[in-house]
Coordinates of C-alpha atoms in Angstrom, one line a residue:
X22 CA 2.4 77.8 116.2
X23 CA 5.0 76.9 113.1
X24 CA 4.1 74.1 111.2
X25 CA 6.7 71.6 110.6
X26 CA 4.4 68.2 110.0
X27 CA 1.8 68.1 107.4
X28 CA -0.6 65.3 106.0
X29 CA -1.0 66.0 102.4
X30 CA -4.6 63.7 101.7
X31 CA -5.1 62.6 98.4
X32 CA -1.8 61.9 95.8
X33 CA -3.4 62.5 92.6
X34 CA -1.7 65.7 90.5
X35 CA -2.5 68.2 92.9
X36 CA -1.5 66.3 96.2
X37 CA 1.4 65.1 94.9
X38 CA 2.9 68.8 93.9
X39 CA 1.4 69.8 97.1
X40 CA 3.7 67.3 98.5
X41 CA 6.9 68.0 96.9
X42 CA 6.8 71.4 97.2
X43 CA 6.2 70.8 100.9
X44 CA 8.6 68.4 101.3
X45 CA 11.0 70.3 99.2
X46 CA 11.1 73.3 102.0
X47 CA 11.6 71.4 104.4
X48 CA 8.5 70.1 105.9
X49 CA 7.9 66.0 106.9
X50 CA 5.1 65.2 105.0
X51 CA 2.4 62.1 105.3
X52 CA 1.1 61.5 102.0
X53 CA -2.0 59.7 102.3
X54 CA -4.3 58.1 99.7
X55 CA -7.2 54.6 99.3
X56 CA -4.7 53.0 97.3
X57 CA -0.6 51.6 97.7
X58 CA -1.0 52.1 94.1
X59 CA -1.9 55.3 94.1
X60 CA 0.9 56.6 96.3
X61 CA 3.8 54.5 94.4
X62 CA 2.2 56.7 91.5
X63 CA 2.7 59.8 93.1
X64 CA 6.3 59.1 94.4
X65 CA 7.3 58.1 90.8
X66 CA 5.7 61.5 89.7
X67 CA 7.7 63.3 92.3
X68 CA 11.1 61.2 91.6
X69 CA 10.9 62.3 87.7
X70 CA 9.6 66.0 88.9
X71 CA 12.8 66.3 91.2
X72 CA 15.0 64.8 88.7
X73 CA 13.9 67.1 85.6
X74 CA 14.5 69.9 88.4
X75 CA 18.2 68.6 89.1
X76 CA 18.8 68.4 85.1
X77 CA 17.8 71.7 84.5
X78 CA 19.9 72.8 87.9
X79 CA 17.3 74.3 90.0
X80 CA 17.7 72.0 92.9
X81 CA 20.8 69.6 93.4
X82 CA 20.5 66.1 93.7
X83 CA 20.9 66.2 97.4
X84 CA 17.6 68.7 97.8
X85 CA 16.0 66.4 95.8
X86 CA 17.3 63.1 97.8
X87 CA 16.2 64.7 101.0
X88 CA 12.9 66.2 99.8
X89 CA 11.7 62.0 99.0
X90 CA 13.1 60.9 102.5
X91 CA 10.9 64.0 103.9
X92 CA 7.9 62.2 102.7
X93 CA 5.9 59.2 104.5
X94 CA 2.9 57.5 102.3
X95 CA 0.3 55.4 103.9
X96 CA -3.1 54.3 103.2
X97 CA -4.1 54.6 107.3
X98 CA -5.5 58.1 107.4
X99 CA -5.1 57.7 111.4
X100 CA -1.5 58.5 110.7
X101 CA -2.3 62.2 110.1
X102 CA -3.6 62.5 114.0
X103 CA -0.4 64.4 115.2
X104 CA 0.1 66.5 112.2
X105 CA 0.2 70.6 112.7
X106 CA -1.6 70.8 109.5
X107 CA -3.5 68.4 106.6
X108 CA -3.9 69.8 103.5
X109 CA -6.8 67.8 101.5
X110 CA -6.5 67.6 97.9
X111 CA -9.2 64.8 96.8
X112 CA -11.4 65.1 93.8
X113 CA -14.0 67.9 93.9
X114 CA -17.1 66.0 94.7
X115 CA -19.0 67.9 98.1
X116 CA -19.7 65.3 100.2
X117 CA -16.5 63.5 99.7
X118 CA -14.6 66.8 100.9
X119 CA -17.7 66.8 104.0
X120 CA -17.4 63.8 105.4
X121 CA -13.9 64.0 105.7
X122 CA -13.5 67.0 107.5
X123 CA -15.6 65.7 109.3
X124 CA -13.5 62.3 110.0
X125 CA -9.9 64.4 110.3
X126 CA -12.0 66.6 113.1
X127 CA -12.2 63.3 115.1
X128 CA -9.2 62.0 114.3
X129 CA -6.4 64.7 114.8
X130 CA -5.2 67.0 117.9
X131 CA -7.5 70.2 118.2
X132 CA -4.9 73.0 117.3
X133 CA -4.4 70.9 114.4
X134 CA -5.2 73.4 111.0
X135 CA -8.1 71.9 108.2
X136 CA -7.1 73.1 104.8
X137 CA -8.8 72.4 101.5
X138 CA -7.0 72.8 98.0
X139 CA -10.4 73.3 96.5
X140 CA -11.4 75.3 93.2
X141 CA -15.0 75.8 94.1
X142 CA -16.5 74.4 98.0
X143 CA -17.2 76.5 100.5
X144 CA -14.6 76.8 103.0
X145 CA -17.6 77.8 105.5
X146 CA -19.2 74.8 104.3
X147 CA -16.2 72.9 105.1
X148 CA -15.9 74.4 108.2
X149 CA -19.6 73.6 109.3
X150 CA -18.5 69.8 108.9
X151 CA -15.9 70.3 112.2
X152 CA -15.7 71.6 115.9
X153 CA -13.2 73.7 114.7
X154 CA -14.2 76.5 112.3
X155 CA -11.8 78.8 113.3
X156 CA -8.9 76.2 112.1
X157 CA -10.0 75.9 108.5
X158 CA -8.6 77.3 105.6
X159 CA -8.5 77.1 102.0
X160 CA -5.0 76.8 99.9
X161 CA -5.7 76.7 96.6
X162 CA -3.0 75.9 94.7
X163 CA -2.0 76.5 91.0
X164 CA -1.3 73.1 88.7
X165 CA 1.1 72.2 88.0
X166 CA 2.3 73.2 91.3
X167 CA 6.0 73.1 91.1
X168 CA 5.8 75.7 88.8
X169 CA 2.9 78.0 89.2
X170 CA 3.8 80.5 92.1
X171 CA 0.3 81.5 93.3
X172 CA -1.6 79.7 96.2
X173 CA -5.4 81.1 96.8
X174 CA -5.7 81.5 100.9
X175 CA -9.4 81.3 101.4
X176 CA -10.6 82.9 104.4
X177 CA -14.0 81.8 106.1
X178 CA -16.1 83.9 107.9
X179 CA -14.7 81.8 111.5
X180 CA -10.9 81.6 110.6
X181 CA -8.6 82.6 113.1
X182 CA -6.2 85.9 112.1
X183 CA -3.3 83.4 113.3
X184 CA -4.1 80.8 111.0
X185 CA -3.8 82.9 108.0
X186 CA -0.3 84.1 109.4
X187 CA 0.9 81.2 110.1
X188 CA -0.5 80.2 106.4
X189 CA 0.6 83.0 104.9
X190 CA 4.2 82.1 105.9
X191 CA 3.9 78.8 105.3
X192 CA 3.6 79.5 101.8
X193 CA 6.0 81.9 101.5
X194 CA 8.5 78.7 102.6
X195 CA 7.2 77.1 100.0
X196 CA 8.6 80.0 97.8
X197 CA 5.1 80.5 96.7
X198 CA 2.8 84.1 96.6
X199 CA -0.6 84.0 98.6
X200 CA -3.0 86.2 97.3
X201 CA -6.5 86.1 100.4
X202 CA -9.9 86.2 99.0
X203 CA -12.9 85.6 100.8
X204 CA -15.2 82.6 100.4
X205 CA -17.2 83.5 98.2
X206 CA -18.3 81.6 94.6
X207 CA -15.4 80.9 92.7
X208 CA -13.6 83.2 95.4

């Protein structure tokens, strides 16, 4: 399995780096949030990200121009059903992060892959909240995360070797270092 659609869900600081850097290598991304307001936040965030990038000739205005086009926004979390992978980056608070795994285990295909960009939740806890233990994952990623190079791979005690290959070079496309650790406290 390559990944080439992801649902980024939540477009606060972390999701929308998350999403630029996605989108940036090449991936369609679904950014999804509660709000319209929220995501026309995180686009203008991503716009003046891209931009500062083009001034200081990282990326040329073209990567840039294609990197927005590569993302969707919505507010209908449905959207995400087809997606190889959603990457969840809402605020820290349990059984927010619960009872949506447990919602995007209804709502998208099986193969689909469950990551969290969490700092400090079980990723077998996560996974306990799903039919699909061996899918989930954590990525947690460095802020800001244009910048910052590493990305946390969290492995739970039920995730599939494959997954974290096909995590692994998922990151690496995203021109970023994964360093595995095992779910533990603070990893």
């Amino acid at each position: 399995m390559s990944v080439e659609n992801i649902a980024v869900i939540g477009s606060g600081q972390m999701g929308s780096g998350i999403a630029q850097v996605a989108s940036l290598s090449g991936y369609n991304v679904i950014l999804i949030d509660i709000k319209d307001e929220f995501l026309l936040n995180a686009i203008k965030s991503i716009e003046y990200s891209l931009g500062k990038f083009v001034s200081k000739e990282k990326i040329t205005r073209e990567d840039a121009d294609k990197a927005i086009k590569n993302i969707i926004t919505t507010t209908e979390i449905n959207k995400c059903s087809t997606v190889d992978l959603v990457i969840e980056a809402v605020p820290e608070i349990p059984e927010l992060k619960f009872n949506l795994f447990k919602q995007l285990d209804g709502i998208c295909n099986q193969s689909t892959i469950l990551a969290s960009n969490t700092s400090s939740i079980s990723i077998n806890e996560l996974a306990t909240h799903t039919s699909r233990p061996e899918l989930v994952i954590g990525m947690h990623f460095m802020n800001p995360v244009p910048i910052m190079k590493l990305v946390e791979i969290i492995r739970g005690d039920k995730t599939n070797e494959y997954v974290c290959e096909v995590i692994t070079e998922m990151t690496e496309k995203m021109n970023k270092t994964p360093l595995f650790c095992n779910d533990s406290p603070g990893f």
